[in-house]
Amino acid sequence: IMIIATDVTEIKKLEKRNKDESELHRTLLKILKSKNELVELLDLLKEMPTIAQDPKTAMRNLHTLKGEFGYLECNKFSQLCHKLEDRLSSKYTPDEFLKGVQDLQAQVNQFLTDHDSILNMKGERHRIVPIEAKALADLVEEAKQLKAPDRIIRSLEAMTEVPIEECLGWMSDVFCQVGKEAGKEVKPISWKSSERICPDLYKGLFKSLIHISRNAAVHGIETPEEREAIGKPHEGSLRCEFKKQKNGDYYLRFQDDGKGIDVEAVKAKAKALGVPEPKEMKEVVNLLLSGKVSTSQKVTEISGRGIGLNAVQREVEKLGGTMEMSHEPGKGTNIEITFGNLEKKFENRSRLTA
């Protein structure tokens, strides 16, 4: 194809069109590779109007929604969420929240309609699994009620479980993508685990972990120049360890090799908010988990609200678990999470029923 550009204006138009088309192609490709994530995102978007009367939950879910749109490279929708956050952060009203969410829903639906020939998302939206998860779970329960051999029950249960790296592999994409946007150089997340888990039972927690990978890239990892000056490799890293504890509950640990928690920045934010200055590290951590404090100097599309870690903690608490943070200045931040084993609870309940 030969294109003859007659003036600078036409050249600029062609360049913009090519750029827009490239971005659209990347978005569509990302969605096609992550259709289950899109299904969950659409479910979250559908639920948004029902929480309009709860400002904290509304803002927290909006923040998560922004992150998930960013992960799917739906930058237009991520930006809409960010602008709505800006409007609501100064003065929150349910009507303004609903208006913004409805506008977002309309634009997302239009996008899905325009590209349905590729995405095929206009019909029923379900996670893509070899067998419907609920049907398989019912089959497991029935097998237990009938006192089927343990090996058969275990084989059925294993069909609902996948390696933790497969459940949370998308976090590595977020870590690398956000790191690039923040001017950092990072390596894909390294995983240490041989455990398998049923992801459908822990959706809320797993979706909230997007904030940990984003925070590590934005707040933890230094710039290549800063890392070189102190003898660190240019590329920052985030490691994940996952295991089942002796009591059957799960243990999840994230550790980056960045600069650690900026304690002085937390104290400065506390002072600006008029809350007591933290004296001990435990008080610093409590402030970071409160949903009120961010160490960012300004609000951007990738950080600055201070509510991400609070969202993770709330999901952990729903599972009867705990979340702890620690750091070693100049060497990194450590986040340890323990949470209840729902598979074990369901198994015990089934045995009691039997």
C-alpha positions as a Markdown table, in Angstrom:
| # | Residue | x | y | z |
|---|---|---|---|---|
| 1 | Ile | 0.0 | 0.0 | 0.0 |
| 2 | Met | 1.4 | 3.4 | -1.0 |
| 3 | Ile | 0.4 | 6.4 | 1.0 |
| 4 | Ile | 1.3 | 9.9 | -0.2 |
| 5 | Ala | 1.2 | 12.6 | 2.5 |
| 6 | Thr | 0.7 | 16.0 | 1.1 |
| 7 | Asp | 1.5 | 18.1 | 4.2 |
| 8 | Val | 2.6 | 17.9 | 7.9 |
| 9 | Thr | -1.0 | 17.9 | 9.1 |
| 10 | Glu | -1.9 | 14.7 | 7.2 |
| 11 | Ile | 1.3 | 13.0 | 8.4 |
| 12 | Lys | 0.4 | 13.8 | 12.0 |
| 13 | Lys | -3.1 | 12.4 | 11.4 |
| 14 | Leu | -1.7 | 9.2 | 10.0 |
| 15 | Glu | 0.7 | 8.9 | 12.9 |
| 16 | Lys | -2.1 | 9.3 | 15.4 |
| 17 | Arg | -4.3 | 6.8 | 13.7 |
| 18 | Asn | -1.4 | 4.2 | 13.6 |
| 19 | Lys | -0.8 | 4.8 | 17.3 |
| 20 | Asp | -4.5 | 4.5 | 18.2 |
| 21 | Glu | -4.8 | 1.3 | 16.1 |
| 22 | Ser | -1.7 | -0.2 | 17.8 |
| 23 | Glu | -3.1 | 0.6 | 21.3 |
| 24 | Leu | -6.4 | -1.0 | 20.3 |
| 25 | His | -4.7 | -4.1 | 19.0 |
| 26 | Arg | -2.7 | -4.5 | 22.2 |
| 27 | Thr | -5.9 | -4.1 | 24.3 |
| 28 | Leu | -7.8 | -6.7 | 22.3 |
| 29 | Leu | -4.9 | -9.1 | 22.4 |
| 30 | Lys | -4.5 | -8.7 | 26.1 |
| 31 | Ile | -8.3 | -9.3 | 26.7 |
| 32 | Leu | -8.3 | -12.4 | 24.5 |
| 33 | Lys | -5.4 | -13.8 | 26.6 |
| 34 | Ser | -7.2 | -12.8 | 29.9 |
| 35 | Lys | -10.9 | -13.3 | 29.3 |
| 36 | Asn | -11.5 | -14.7 | 32.7 |
| 37 | Glu | -10.1 | -11.5 | 34.2 |
| 38 | Leu | -12.4 | -9.5 | 32.0 |
| 39 | Val | -15.4 | -11.5 | 33.1 |
| 40 | Glu | -14.6 | -10.8 | 36.8 |
| 41 | Leu | -14.0 | -7.2 | 36.0 |
| 42 | Leu | -17.4 | -6.9 | 34.4 |
| 43 | Asp | -19.0 | -8.5 | 37.4 |
| 44 | Leu | -17.3 | -6.0 | 39.7 |
| 45 | Leu | -18.4 | -3.1 | 37.4 |
| 46 | Lys | -22.0 | -4.5 | 37.5 |
| 47 | Glu | -22.0 | -4.5 | 41.3 |
| 48 | Met | -20.7 | -0.9 | 41.6 |
| 49 | Pro | -24.1 | 0.9 | 41.8 |
| 50 | Thr | -25.1 | -1.3 | 44.8 |
| 51 | Ile | -22.4 | 0.2 | 47.0 |
| 52 | Ala | -22.9 | 3.9 | 46.2 |
| 53 | Gln | -24.1 | 4.6 | 49.8 |
| 54 | Asp | -20.9 | 3.3 | 51.3 |
| 55 | Pro | -18.1 | 5.8 | 50.4 |
| 56 | Lys | -15.2 | 3.7 | 51.7 |
| 57 | Thr | -16.2 | 0.6 | 49.8 |
| 58 | Ala | -17.1 | 2.5 | 46.7 |
| 59 | Met | -13.7 | 4.3 | 46.6 |
| 60 | Arg | -11.8 | 1.1 | 47.3 |
| 61 | Asn | -13.6 | -0.9 | 44.6 |
| 62 | Leu | -13.2 | 2.0 | 42.1 |
| 63 | His | -9.5 | 2.0 | 42.8 |
| 64 | Thr | -9.3 | -1.8 | 42.2 |
| 65 | Leu | -11.4 | -1.4 | 39.0 |
| 66 | Lys | -8.9 | 1.2 | 37.8 |
| 67 | Gly | -6.0 | -1.2 | 38.4 |
| 68 | Glu | -7.7 | -4.1 | 36.6 |
| 69 | Phe | -8.5 | -1.9 | 33.6 |
| 70 | Gly | -4.9 | -0.9 | 33.5 |
| 71 | Tyr | -3.8 | -4.5 | 33.7 |
| 72 | Leu | -6.0 | -5.3 | 30.7 |
| 73 | Glu | -4.4 | -2.3 | 28.9 |
| 74 | Cys | -7.8 | -0.6 | 28.7 |
| 75 | Asn | -6.2 | 2.7 | 29.3 |
| 76 | Lys | -9.2 | 4.8 | 28.4 |
| 77 | Phe | -11.3 | 3.2 | 31.1 |
| 78 | Ser | -8.5 | 3.3 | 33.6 |
| 79 | Gln | -8.3 | 7.0 | 33.0 |
| 80 | Leu | -12.1 | 7.4 | 33.4 |
| 81 | Cys | -11.8 | 5.7 | 36.8 |
| 82 | His | -8.9 | 7.9 | 37.8 |
| 83 | Lys | -10.8 | 11.1 | 36.9 |
| 84 | Leu | -13.9 | 9.9 | 38.8 |
| 85 | Glu | -11.6 | 9.2 | 41.8 |
| 86 | Asp | -10.3 | 12.8 | 41.6 |
| 87 | Arg | -13.8 | 14.2 | 41.5 |
| 88 | Leu | -15.0 | 12.1 | 44.4 |
| 89 | Ser | -11.9 | 12.5 | 46.6 |
| 90 | Ser | -12.7 | 16.2 | 47.1 |
| 91 | Lys | -16.4 | 15.7 | 47.7 |
| 92 | Tyr | -18.1 | 12.3 | 47.6 |
| 93 | Thr | -21.8 | 12.0 | 46.8 |
| 94 | Pro | -23.7 | 8.8 | 45.9 |
| 95 | Asp | -25.3 | 10.6 | 42.9 |
| 96 | Glu | -21.9 | 11.7 | 41.5 |
| 97 | Phe | -20.6 | 8.2 | 42.0 |
| 98 | Leu | -23.6 | 6.6 | 40.2 |
| 99 | Lys | -23.3 | 9.1 | 37.4 |
| 100 | Gly | -19.6 | 8.3 | 36.8 |
| 101 | Val | -20.2 | 4.6 | 37.1 |
| 102 | Gln | -23.1 | 4.6 | 34.6 |
| 103 | Asp | -21.0 | 6.6 | 32.1 |
| 104 | Leu | -18.2 | 4.1 | 32.5 |
| 105 | Gln | -20.6 | 1.1 | 32.1 |
| 106 | Ala | -22.0 | 2.7 | 28.9 |
| 107 | Gln | -18.6 | 3.2 | 27.4 |
| 108 | Val | -17.4 | -0.3 | 28.3 |
| 109 | Asn | -20.6 | -1.8 | 26.9 |
| 110 | Gln | -20.2 | 0.2 | 23.7 |
| 111 | Phe | -16.6 | -1.1 | 23.4 |
| 112 | Leu | -17.7 | -4.7 | 23.8 |
| 113 | Thr | -20.4 | -4.2 | 21.2 |
| 114 | Asp | -18.0 | -2.6 | 18.7 |
| 115 | His | -15.5 | -5.5 | 19.0 |
| 116 | Asp | -17.9 | -8.4 | 19.7 |
| 117 | Ser | -16.8 | -10.1 | 16.5 |
| 118 | Ile | -13.4 | -10.5 | 18.1 |
| 119 | Leu | -14.2 | -10.8 | 21.8 |
| 120 | Asn | -17.6 | -12.5 | 21.7 |
| 121 | Met | -18.7 | -11.1 | 25.0 |
| 122 | Lys | -22.3 | -10.1 | 24.3 |
| 123 | Gly | -23.7 | -13.4 | 25.4 |
| 124 | Glu | -23.4 | -15.2 | 28.7 |
| 125 | Arg | -20.2 | -14.4 | 30.5 |
| 126 | His | -18.6 | -17.2 | 32.4 |
| 127 | Arg | -15.1 | -18.2 | 33.4 |
| 128 | Ile | -13.7 | -20.6 | 30.9 |
| 129 | Val | -13.1 | -23.9 | 32.6 |
| 130 | Pro | -13.3 | -27.5 | 31.4 |
| 131 | Ile | -16.4 | -28.1 | 33.6 |
| 132 | Glu | -18.5 | -25.6 | 35.4 |
| 133 | Ala | -16.9 | -25.0 | 38.8 |
| 134 | Lys | -20.2 | -25.3 | 40.7 |
| 135 | Ala | -21.2 | -28.5 | 39.0 |
| 136 | Leu | -17.8 | -30.0 | 39.9 |
| 137 | Ala | -18.1 | -28.8 | 43.5 |
| 138 | Asp | -21.6 | -30.3 | 43.8 |
| 139 | Leu | -20.2 | -33.6 | 42.4 |
| 140 | Val | -17.5 | -33.5 | 45.1 |
| 141 | Glu | -20.1 | -33.0 | 47.8 |
| 142 | Glu | -22.2 | -35.8 | 46.5 |
| 143 | Ala | -19.2 | -38.1 | 46.4 |
| 144 | Lys | -18.5 | -37.3 | 50.1 |
| 145 | Gln | -22.1 | -37.9 | 51.0 |
| 146 | Leu | -22.0 | -41.3 | 49.4 |
| 147 | Lys | -18.7 | -42.0 | 51.1 |
| 148 | Ala | -16.9 | -42.6 | 47.9 |
| 149 | Pro | -13.3 | -43.8 | 48.1 |
| 150 | Asp | -10.9 | -41.0 | 49.3 |
| 151 | Arg | -8.8 | -41.3 | 46.1 |
| 152 | Ile | -11.9 | -40.5 | 44.0 |
| 153 | Ile | -12.9 | -37.6 | 46.1 |
| 154 | Arg | -9.3 | -36.3 | 46.1 |
| 155 | Ser | -9.1 | -36.6 | 42.3 |
| 156 | Leu | -12.3 | -34.6 | 41.9 |
| 157 | Glu | -11.1 | -31.9 | 44.3 |
| 158 | Ala | -7.8 | -31.7 | 42.4 |
| 159 | Met | -9.7 | -30.8 | 39.2 |
| 160 | Thr | -10.7 | -27.5 | 40.8 |
| 161 | Glu | -7.2 | -26.6 | 42.0 |
| 162 | Val | -4.4 | -25.0 | 40.0 |
| 163 | Pro | -0.8 | -24.0 | 40.9 |
| 164 | Ile | -0.7 | -20.7 | 42.8 |
| 165 | Glu | 1.6 | -19.2 | 40.1 |
| 166 | Glu | -1.2 | -19.9 | 37.6 |
| 167 | Cys | -3.7 | -18.2 | 39.8 |
| 168 | Leu | -1.6 | -15.1 | 40.4 |
| 169 | Gly | 0.7 | -15.1 | 37.3 |
| 170 | Trp | -1.0 | -11.9 | 36.1 |
| 171 | Met | 0.6 | -10.1 | 39.1 |
| 172 | Ser | 3.9 | -10.3 | 37.3 |
| 173 | Asp | 2.5 | -8.5 | 34.2 |
| 174 | Val | 1.2 | -5.8 | 36.5 |
| 175 | Phe | 4.6 | -5.5 | 38.3 |
| 176 | Cys | 6.5 | -5.1 | 35.0 |
| 177 | Gln | 3.9 | -2.9 | 33.4 |
| 178 | Val | 3.6 | -0.4 | 36.3 |
| 179 | Gly | 7.3 | -0.5 | 36.9 |
| 180 | Lys | 7.9 | 0.6 | 33.3 |
| 181 | Glu | 5.3 | 3.4 | 33.7 |
| 182 | Ala | 7.1 | 4.6 | 36.9 |
| 183 | Gly | 10.5 | 4.6 | 35.2 |
| 184 | Lys | 11.8 | 1.5 | 36.9 |
| 185 | Glu | 13.5 | -1.6 | 35.6 |
| 186 | Val | 12.0 | -4.8 | 37.1 |
| 187 | Lys | 12.2 | -8.6 | 36.6 |
| 188 | Pro | 9.1 | -10.8 | 36.4 |
| 189 | Ile | 7.9 | -12.0 | 39.9 |
| 190 | Ser | 9.7 | -15.2 | 41.0 |
| 191 | Trp | 7.5 | -17.8 | 42.7 |
| 192 | Lys | 8.4 | -20.4 | 45.4 |
| 193 | Ser | 5.6 | -22.9 | 45.8 |
| 194 | Ser | 4.5 | -26.3 | 44.7 |
| 195 | Glu | 1.0 | -25.9 | 46.3 |
| 196 | Arg | -2.3 | -25.9 | 44.3 |
| 197 | Ile | -5.4 | -24.1 | 45.4 |
| 198 | Cys | -9.0 | -23.5 | 44.2 |
| 199 | Pro | -9.0 | -19.9 | 43.0 |
| 200 | Asp | -12.7 | -19.5 | 42.9 |
| 201 | Leu | -12.9 | -19.7 | 46.7 |
| 202 | Tyr | -10.5 | -16.8 | 47.1 |
| 203 | Lys | -11.5 | -14.4 | 44.3 |
| 204 | Gly | -11.7 | -11.3 | 46.6 |
| 205 | Leu | -8.3 | -11.7 | 48.1 |
| 206 | Phe | -6.5 | -12.6 | 44.9 |
| 207 | Lys | -8.0 | -9.7 | 43.0 |
| 208 | Ser | -7.0 | -7.3 | 45.8 |
| 209 | Leu | -3.3 | -8.4 | 45.5 |
| 210 | Ile | -3.0 | -6.2 | 42.4 |
| 211 | His | -2.2 | -3.4 | 45.0 |
| 212 | Ile | 0.8 | -5.3 | 46.3 |
| 213 | Ser | 2.5 | -5.6 | 42.9 |
| 214 | Arg | 1.7 | -2.0 | 42.0 |
| 215 | Asn | 3.0 | -0.7 | 45.4 |
| 216 | Ala | 6.2 | -2.7 | 45.1 |
| 217 | Ala | 6.9 | -1.2 | 41.6 |
| 218 | Val | 5.9 | 2.3 | 42.5 |
| 219 | His | 7.0 | 2.8 | 46.1 |
| 220 | Gly | 9.5 | 0.0 | 46.8 |
| 221 | Ile | 11.8 | -0.4 | 43.8 |
| 222 | Glu | 14.2 | 2.4 | 43.2 |
| 223 | Thr | 15.1 | 3.9 | 39.8 |
| 224 | Pro | 18.0 | 2.3 | 37.9 |
| 225 | Glu | 20.2 | 5.2 | 38.7 |
| 226 | Glu | 19.4 | 5.0 | 42.4 |
| 227 | Arg | 20.0 | 1.3 | 42.5 |
| 228 | Glu | 23.3 | 1.6 | 40.6 |
| 229 | Ala | 24.5 | 4.3 | 43.1 |
| 230 | Ile | 24.1 | 1.9 | 46.1 |
| 231 | Gly | 25.5 | -1.2 | 44.3 |
| 232 | Lys | 22.2 | -2.9 | 43.5 |
| 233 | Pro | 21.4 | -4.5 | 40.1 |
| 234 | His | 19.4 | -2.2 | 37.8 |
| 235 | Glu | 16.4 | -4.6 | 37.8 |
| 236 | Gly | 14.3 | -4.7 | 40.9 |
| 237 | Ser | 12.7 | -7.9 | 42.0 |
| 238 | Leu | 9.6 | -9.2 | 43.8 |
| 239 | Arg | 9.5 | -12.7 | 45.2 |
| 240 | Cys | 6.4 | -14.7 | 46.3 |
| 241 | Glu | 6.3 | -17.6 | 48.6 |
| 242 | Phe | 3.1 | -19.7 | 49.1 |
| 243 | Lys | 2.7 | -22.7 | 51.4 |
| 244 | Lys | 0.2 | -24.6 | 53.5 |
| 245 | Gln | 0.8 | -24.4 | 57.2 |
| 246 | Lys | 0.6 | -27.3 | 59.6 |
| 247 | Asn | -2.9 | -26.3 | 60.7 |
| 248 | Gly | -4.0 | -26.4 | 57.1 |
| 249 | Asp | -4.3 | -22.6 | 56.6 |
| 250 | Tyr | -2.4 | -20.8 | 53.9 |
| 251 | Tyr | 0.7 | -18.6 | 54.2 |
| 252 | Leu | 1.5 | -16.0 | 51.4 |
| 253 | Arg | 4.6 | -13.8 | 51.5 |
| 254 | Phe | 5.7 | -11.0 | 49.2 |
| 255 | Gln | 9.2 | -9.6 | 49.4 |
| 256 | Asp | 10.8 | -6.9 | 47.2 |
| 257 | Asp | 14.4 | -5.8 | 47.1 |
| 258 | Gly | 13.7 | -2.1 | 47.1 |
| 259 | Lys | 14.4 | 0.7 | 49.6 |
| 260 | Gly | 11.8 | -0.3 | 52.2 |
| 261 | Ile | 9.1 | 1.8 | 53.8 |
| 262 | Asp | 9.6 | 5.5 | 53.7 |
| 263 | Val | 9.0 | 6.1 | 57.4 |
| 264 | Glu | 9.7 | 9.8 | 57.3 |
| 265 | Ala | 7.1 | 10.2 | 54.5 |
| 266 | Val | 4.5 | 8.4 | 56.6 |
| 267 | Lys | 5.2 | 10.6 | 59.5 |
| 268 | Ala | 4.9 | 13.7 | 57.3 |
| 269 | Lys | 1.6 | 12.5 | 56.0 |
| 270 | Ala | 0.4 | 11.8 | 59.5 |
| 271 | Lys | 1.3 | 15.3 | 60.6 |
| 272 | Ala | -0.5 | 16.8 | 57.5 |
| 273 | Leu | -3.6 | 14.8 | 58.4 |
| 274 | Gly | -3.5 | 15.9 | 62.0 |
| 275 | Val | -3.2 | 12.4 | 63.4 |
| 276 | Pro | -0.6 | 11.4 | 66.1 |
| 277 | Glu | 2.9 | 10.9 | 64.7 |
| 278 | Pro | 3.8 | 7.2 | 64.7 |
| 279 | Lys | 6.6 | 6.4 | 67.2 |
| 280 | Glu | 7.1 | 2.7 | 66.6 |
| 281 | Met | 7.3 | 0.7 | 63.4 |
| 282 | Lys | 4.0 | -1.0 | 64.3 |
| 283 | Glu | 2.2 | 2.4 | 64.3 |
| 284 | Val | 3.8 | 3.2 | 60.9 |
| 285 | Val | 2.4 | 0.0 | 59.5 |
| 286 | Asn | -1.0 | 0.6 | 61.0 |
| 287 | Leu | -1.2 | 3.9 | 59.3 |
| 288 | Leu | -0.2 | 2.4 | 55.9 |
| 289 | Leu | -3.0 | -0.2 | 56.3 |
| 290 | Ser | -5.6 | 2.3 | 57.5 |
| 291 | Gly | -6.4 | 3.5 | 54.0 |
| 292 | Lys | -5.7 | 7.1 | 54.8 |
| 293 | Val | -1.9 | 7.4 | 54.1 |
| 294 | Ser | 0.1 | 7.2 | 51.0 |
| 295 | Thr | 3.8 | 8.0 | 50.7 |
| 296 | Ser | 3.3 | 9.3 | 47.1 |
| 297 | Gln | 4.0 | 13.1 | 46.8 |
| 298 | Lys | 1.1 | 13.4 | 44.4 |
| 299 | Val | -1.9 | 11.4 | 43.1 |
| 300 | Thr | -1.2 | 9.8 | 39.7 |
| 301 | Glu | -3.0 | 7.1 | 37.7 |
| 302 | Ile | -0.8 | 4.4 | 39.2 |
| 303 | Ser | -0.5 | 5.5 | 42.9 |
| 304 | Gly | -1.3 | 8.1 | 45.5 |
| 305 | Arg | -4.7 | 7.2 | 47.1 |
| 306 | Gly | -3.3 | 5.2 | 50.0 |
| 307 | Ile | -6.2 | 2.7 | 50.0 |
| 308 | Gly | -4.6 | -0.2 | 48.2 |
| 309 | Leu | -3.1 | -2.0 | 51.2 |
| 310 | Asn | -6.3 | -1.4 | 53.2 |
| 311 | Ala | -8.2 | -3.2 | 50.4 |
| 312 | Val | -5.9 | -6.2 | 50.8 |
| 313 | Gln | -6.2 | -6.3 | 54.5 |
| 314 | Arg | -10.0 | -6.2 | 54.4 |
| 315 | Glu | -10.1 | -9.2 | 52.1 |
| 316 | Val | -7.6 | -11.1 | 54.4 |
| 317 | Glu | -9.8 | -10.3 | 57.4 |
| 318 | Lys | -12.9 | -11.7 | 55.6 |
| 319 | Leu | -11.0 | -15.0 | 55.4 |
| 320 | Gly | -10.2 | -14.9 | 59.1 |
| 321 | Gly | -6.5 | -14.1 | 58.4 |
| 322 | Thr | -3.8 | -11.7 | 59.3 |
| 323 | Met | -1.6 | -9.3 | 57.4 |
| 324 | Glu | 1.8 | -8.0 | 58.6 |
| 325 | Met | 4.3 | -5.7 | 57.1 |
| 326 | Ser | 8.0 | -5.2 | 57.9 |
| 327 | His | 11.0 | -3.8 | 56.2 |
| 328 | Glu | 14.8 | -3.5 | 56.2 |
| 329 | Pro | 15.8 | 0.0 | 55.2 |
| 330 | Gly | 17.6 | 0.0 | 51.9 |
| 331 | Lys | 17.0 | -3.7 | 51.4 |
| 332 | Gly | 13.2 | -4.2 | 50.9 |
| 333 | Thr | 9.7 | -4.6 | 52.2 |
| 334 | Asn | 8.1 | -7.8 | 53.4 |
| 335 | Ile | 4.4 | -8.6 | 53.5 |
| 336 | Glu | 3.2 | -11.7 | 55.2 |
| 337 | Ile | -0.4 | -12.9 | 54.9 |
| 338 | Thr | -2.1 | -15.9 | 56.5 |
| 339 | Phe | -5.7 | -16.9 | 55.6 |
| 340 | Gly | -8.1 | -19.7 | 56.3 |
| 341 | Asn | -8.3 | -22.8 | 54.1 |
| 342 | Leu | -11.9 | -22.8 | 52.8 |
| 343 | Glu | -11.5 | -26.2 | 51.1 |
| 344 | Lys | -10.7 | -27.6 | 54.5 |
| 345 | Lys | -13.7 | -26.0 | 56.1 |
| 346 | Phe | -16.0 | -27.3 | 53.4 |
| 347 | Glu | -14.5 | -30.8 | 53.8 |
| 348 | Asn | -15.0 | -30.8 | 57.6 |
| 349 | Arg | -18.6 | -29.5 | 57.2 |
| 350 | Ser | -19.3 | -32.3 | 54.7 |
| 351 | Arg | -18.0 | -35.0 | 57.1 |
| 352 | Leu | -20.1 | -33.6 | 59.9 |
| 353 | Thr | -23.2 | -33.7 | 57.7 |
| 354 | Ala | -22.4 | -37.2 | 56.6 |
